[in-house]
Coordinates of C-alpha atoms in Angstrom, one line a residue:
X1 CA 133.1 123.9 85.8
X2 CA 133.3 127.6 86.2
X3 CA 129.7 128.3 87.2
X4 CA 130.1 129.6 90.7
X5 CA 127.5 132.3 91.5
X6 CA 129.2 135.5 92.7
X7 CA 126.8 137.4 94.9
X8 CA 126.2 140.9 93.6
X9 CA 127.2 143.5 96.1
X10 CA 129.2 141.3 98.5
X11 CA 132.6 142.9 97.6
X12 CA 131.1 146.4 97.4
X13 CA 129.6 145.9 100.9
X14 CA 132.9 144.8 102.3
X15 CA 134.8 147.7 100.7
X16 CA 132.3 150.1 102.1
X17 CA 132.7 148.7 105.6
X18 CA 136.5 148.7 105.4
X19 CA 136.5 152.3 104.0
X20 CA 134.4 153.5 106.9
X21 CA 136.7 151.7 109.4
X22 CA 139.8 153.2 107.7
X23 CA 138.3 156.7 107.9
X24 CA 137.5 156.3 111.6
X25 CA 141.0 155.0 112.2
X26 CA 142.5 158.1 110.5
X27 CA 140.2 160.5 112.4
X28 CA 140.9 158.9 115.7
X29 CA 144.6 158.8 115.0
X30 CA 144.7 162.5 114.3
X31 CA 144.0 163.4 117.9
X32 CA 147.4 162.8 119.2
X33 CA 147.8 161.6 122.8
X34 CA 150.2 158.8 122.0
X35 CA 147.5 156.1 121.8
X36 CA 148.2 152.6 120.6
X37 CA 148.7 152.0 116.9
X38 CA 145.5 151.3 114.9
X39 CA 145.4 147.9 113.2
X40 CA 146.1 148.3 109.5
X41 CA 145.0 145.1 107.7
X42 CA 141.4 144.8 106.6
X43 CA 141.1 141.6 108.7
X44 CA 142.4 143.4 111.8
X45 CA 140.1 146.3 111.2
X46 CA 137.0 144.1 110.9
X47 CA 138.0 142.2 114.0
X48 CA 138.4 145.5 115.9
X49 CA 135.0 146.6 114.7
X50 CA 133.4 143.4 115.8
X51 CA 134.9 143.8 119.3
X52 CA 133.2 147.2 119.4
X53 CA 129.9 146.1 117.8
X54 CA 129.5 142.4 118.5
X55 CA 125.8 142.3 117.4
X56 CA 126.4 143.8 113.9
X57 CA 125.7 140.9 111.5
X58 CA 127.2 142.7 108.5
X59 CA 130.6 142.8 110.2
X60 CA 130.6 139.0 110.6
X61 CA 129.6 138.6 107.0
X62 CA 132.5 141.0 105.9
X63 CA 134.8 138.9 108.1
X64 CA 133.7 135.7 106.3
X65 CA 134.5 137.2 102.9
X66 CA 138.1 138.0 104.0
X67 CA 138.5 134.6 105.6
X68 CA 137.2 132.8 102.5
X69 CA 139.6 134.7 100.3
X70 CA 142.4 133.6 102.6
X71 CA 141.3 130.0 102.2
X72 CA 140.1 129.8 105.8
X73 CA 136.7 128.3 104.9
X74 CA 136.0 126.7 108.3
X75 CA 136.5 130.0 110.1
X76 CA 134.4 131.8 107.4
X77 CA 131.6 129.4 108.0
X78 CA 131.8 130.1 111.8
X79 CA 131.6 133.8 111.1
X80 CA 128.5 133.3 108.9
X81 CA 126.8 131.2 111.5
X82 CA 127.4 134.0 113.9
X83 CA 125.9 136.5 111.4
X84 CA 122.9 134.2 110.9
X85 CA 122.4 133.9 114.7
X86 CA 121.9 137.6 114.8
X87 CA 119.7 137.9 111.6
X88 CA 118.7 134.9 109.5
X89 CA 115.5 136.3 108.0
X90 CA 116.6 139.3 105.9
X91 CA 119.9 138.4 104.3
X92 CA 119.8 135.4 101.9
X93 CA 123.4 136.1 100.9
X94 CA 124.5 134.8 104.3
X95 CA 122.9 131.5 103.6
X96 CA 124.4 131.3 100.2
X97 CA 127.9 132.2 101.5
X98 CA 127.5 129.5 104.2
X99 CA 126.6 126.9 101.6
X100 CA 129.7 127.8 99.6
X101 CA 131.9 127.7 102.7
X102 CA 130.7 124.2 103.4
X103 CA 131.2 123.1 99.8
X104 CA 134.8 124.3 99.9
X105 CA 135.3 122.0 102.9
X106 CA 133.7 119.1 100.9
X107 CA 130.7 119.0 103.3
X108 CA 128.1 118.7 100.6
X109 CA 125.3 117.7 103.0
X110 CA 125.7 120.8 105.1
X111 CA 126.0 122.9 101.9
X112 CA 122.7 121.5 100.7
X113 CA 121.1 122.2 104.1
X114 CA 122.3 125.8 104.1
X115 CA 121.0 126.6 100.6
X116 CA 117.7 124.8 101.3
X117 CA 117.3 127.0 104.4
X118 CA 117.7 130.1 102.2
X119 CA 115.0 128.8 99.8
X120 CA 112.6 128.1 102.6
X121 CA 112.9 131.7 103.7
X122 CA 113.3 133.3 100.3
X123 CA 111.6 130.9 97.7
X124 CA 111.6 133.5 94.9
X125 CA 115.2 134.8 95.4
X126 CA 116.9 134.2 92.1
X127 CA 120.5 134.1 93.4
X128 CA 119.5 131.5 96.0
X129 CA 117.7 129.4 93.3
X130 CA 120.8 129.7 91.0
X131 CA 123.2 128.6 93.8
X132 CA 120.9 125.7 94.7
X133 CA 120.9 124.6 91.1
X134 CA 124.6 125.0 90.8
X135 CA 125.2 122.8 93.9
X136 CA 122.8 120.1 92.6
X137 CA 124.6 120.2 89.3
X138 CA 128.0 119.7 91.0
X139 CA 126.5 116.8 92.9
X140 CA 125.1 115.2 89.7
X141 CA 121.5 115.7 90.8
X142 CA 120.3 116.7 87.4
X143 CA 116.5 116.5 87.8
X144 CA 116.4 118.7 90.9
X145 CA 118.8 121.1 89.3
X146 CA 116.6 121.4 86.2
X147 CA 113.5 122.0 88.5
X148 CA 115.3 124.8 90.2
X149 CA 116.3 126.4 86.9
X150 CA 112.7 126.2 85.7
X151 CA 111.7 128.2 88.7
X152 CA 114.3 130.9 87.6
X153 CA 113.0 130.9 84.1
X154 CA 109.4 131.4 85.3
X155 CA 110.6 134.6 86.9
X156 CA 113.1 135.7 84.4
X157 CA 113.1 133.8 81.0
X158 CA 116.3 135.4 79.8
X159 CA 118.4 135.0 83.0
X160 CA 121.9 134.5 81.6
X161 CA 123.4 132.6 84.6
X162 CA 120.5 130.2 84.5
X163 CA 121.0 129.5 80.8
X164 CA 124.7 129.0 81.4
X165 CA 124.0 126.5 84.1
X166 CA 121.4 124.9 81.9
X167 CA 124.1 124.5 79.2
X168 CA 126.3 122.6 81.6
X169 CA 123.3 120.5 82.7
X170 CA 122.3 119.5 79.1
X171 CA 125.9 118.8 78.3
X172 CA 126.3 116.4 81.2
X173 CA 123.0 114.7 80.2
X174 CA 124.4 114.2 76.7
X175 CA 122.0 116.7 74.9
X176 CA 124.6 118.6 73.0
X177 CA 122.1 120.5 70.8
X178 CA 120.2 121.9 73.8
X179 CA 123.5 122.7 75.5
X180 CA 124.6 124.8 72.5
X181 CA 121.2 126.5 72.5
X182 CA 121.4 127.3 76.2
X183 CA 125.0 128.7 76.0
X184 CA 123.9 130.8 73.0
X185 CA 121.0 132.2 74.9
X186 CA 123.4 133.1 77.8
X187 CA 125.6 135.2 75.5
X188 CA 122.7 136.7 73.6
X189 CA 121.5 138.2 76.9
X190 CA 125.0 138.9 78.3
X191 CA 127.5 139.3 75.5
X192 CA 130.4 139.8 78.0
X193 CA 129.9 136.3 79.5
X194 CA 133.3 135.0 78.6
X195 CA 132.9 131.5 80.0
X196 CA 129.8 130.9 77.9
X197 CA 131.7 131.9 74.7
X198 CA 134.5 129.5 75.7
X199 CA 132.0 126.7 76.3
X200 CA 130.5 127.3 72.9
X201 CA 133.9 127.1 71.4
X202 CA 134.7 123.8 73.2
X203 CA 131.4 122.2 72.3
X204 CA 131.5 123.2 68.6
X205 CA 135.1 122.1 68.3
X206 CA 134.0 118.7 69.6
X207 CA 131.3 118.7 67.0
X208 CA 133.8 119.7 64.3
X209 CA 132.0 122.9 63.5
X210 CA 134.4 125.6 62.4
X211 CA 132.3 128.4 63.9
X212 CA 134.0 127.5 67.2
X213 CA 137.0 129.8 66.2
X214 CA 134.8 132.9 66.3
X215 CA 133.5 131.9 69.7
X216 CA 137.0 131.6 71.0
X217 CA 137.8 135.0 69.5
X218 CA 134.9 136.5 71.4
X219 CA 136.2 134.9 74.7
X220 CA 139.7 136.2 74.1
X221 CA 138.5 139.7 73.4
X222 CA 136.9 139.7 76.8
X223 CA 139.8 138.1 78.6
X224 CA 143.2 137.3 77.1
X225 CA 144.8 136.2 80.4
X226 CA 143.8 132.5 80.3
X227 CA 146.3 130.2 78.6
X228 CA 143.7 127.5 78.1
X229 CA 141.7 129.7 75.8
X230 CA 144.8 130.1 73.5
X231 CA 145.4 126.4 73.7
X232 CA 141.8 125.5 72.8
X233 CA 141.7 127.9 69.9
X234 CA 145.1 126.7 68.6
X235 CA 143.8 123.1 68.8
X236 CA 140.7 124.0 66.9
X237 CA 142.7 125.8 64.2
X238 CA 144.7 122.7 63.6
X239 CA 141.6 120.6 63.6
X240 CA 140.1 122.7 60.9
X241 CA 143.2 122.5 58.7
X242 CA 144.9 125.8 59.7
X243 CA 148.1 124.3 61.0
X244 CA 150.3 127.3 60.3
X245 CA 148.0 129.5 62.3
X246 CA 147.8 126.9 65.1
X247 CA 151.6 126.7 65.3
X248 CA 151.9 130.5 65.5
X249 CA 149.2 130.7 68.2
X250 CA 151.0 128.0 70.2
X251 CA 154.2 130.0 69.9
X252 CA 152.4 133.0 71.3
X253 CA 151.0 130.9 74.1
X254 CA 154.4 129.6 75.0
X255 CA 156.0 133.0 74.9
X256 CA 153.2 134.7 77.0
X257 CA 152.7 131.9 79.5
X258 CA 156.0 130.1 79.8
X259 CA 154.8 128.1 82.9
X260 CA 151.9 126.5 80.9
X261 CA 153.6 123.2 80.0
X262 CA 150.8 121.8 77.7
X263 CA 151.5 124.6 75.3
X264 CA 155.1 123.5 74.7
X265 CA 154.1 119.9 74.4
X266 CA 151.4 120.5 71.7
X267 CA 153.6 123.0 69.9
X268 CA 156.3 120.4 69.7
X269 CA 153.9 117.8 68.4
X270 CA 152.7 120.1 65.6
X271 CA 156.2 121.0 64.7
X272 CA 157.1 117.3 64.5
X273 CA 154.1 116.6 62.3
X274 CA 155.2 119.4 60.1
X275 CA 158.7 117.9 59.7
X276 CA 160.3 120.7 61.8
X277 CA 162.3 118.1 63.7
X278 CA 164.9 120.4 65.1
X279 CA 162.4 123.0 66.3
X280 CA 160.3 120.1 67.8
X281 CA 163.4 118.8 69.7
X282 CA 164.1 122.3 71.1
X283 CA 160.6 122.6 72.5
X284 CA 160.6 119.0 73.9
X285 CA 163.9 119.8 75.5

């Protein structure tokens, strides 16, 4: 489920810090004197800055972003704990990032504790409410997840991320009609929400509703780099009786994403069903 809540401004904040550090490095390096070489990687620059300003919580947060992107989630969590030890009352994003770091290490109890700490301090903070709802959804805690989403809707009835999560929630609870309605509200508010368009396509395909094709088209217009989108649309085309178009789209999929093996498999199946035996053998081979 691709519903992870990206914190607005995290990357921008990190780039600002790195840009300032880089500028300082350039200026200090222009003075001559044969000093030692300034560290060049973003991680080294952040660590150097922390050595100079050990009580700057934003530097530890920036460090955690880099460590998380490197897959070093345990170290990222430690950096966030250090940031929170300096300032835990003004930055809800630290708590959210700590919860995500714990979740990446399969420590769901600690992840819940971290996000609940954020909600105690910032009960009306929508990103914290969304992250708490997402975590409950991952853990199959449907009723608590819905209660958290209701709190978001009270503050912002059209919040697209909340409707997207609600779509997942209704789908997991078997309420397909409400899931479709929730995903539709998400894209009505944010038309560039590619994942919601894809979900609509998938759900409507499962319901044998041909409108799914147009939803896949919307998703592909927003991002044509995901092979699964081509695959799902091609499957839907065949389901709705457009086998020739499905075969052509599977051919495009195989050509553009040669490492995506399911594309070759399903193309071969369609060719075999169309009595194109030789072409099918070539793709299976």
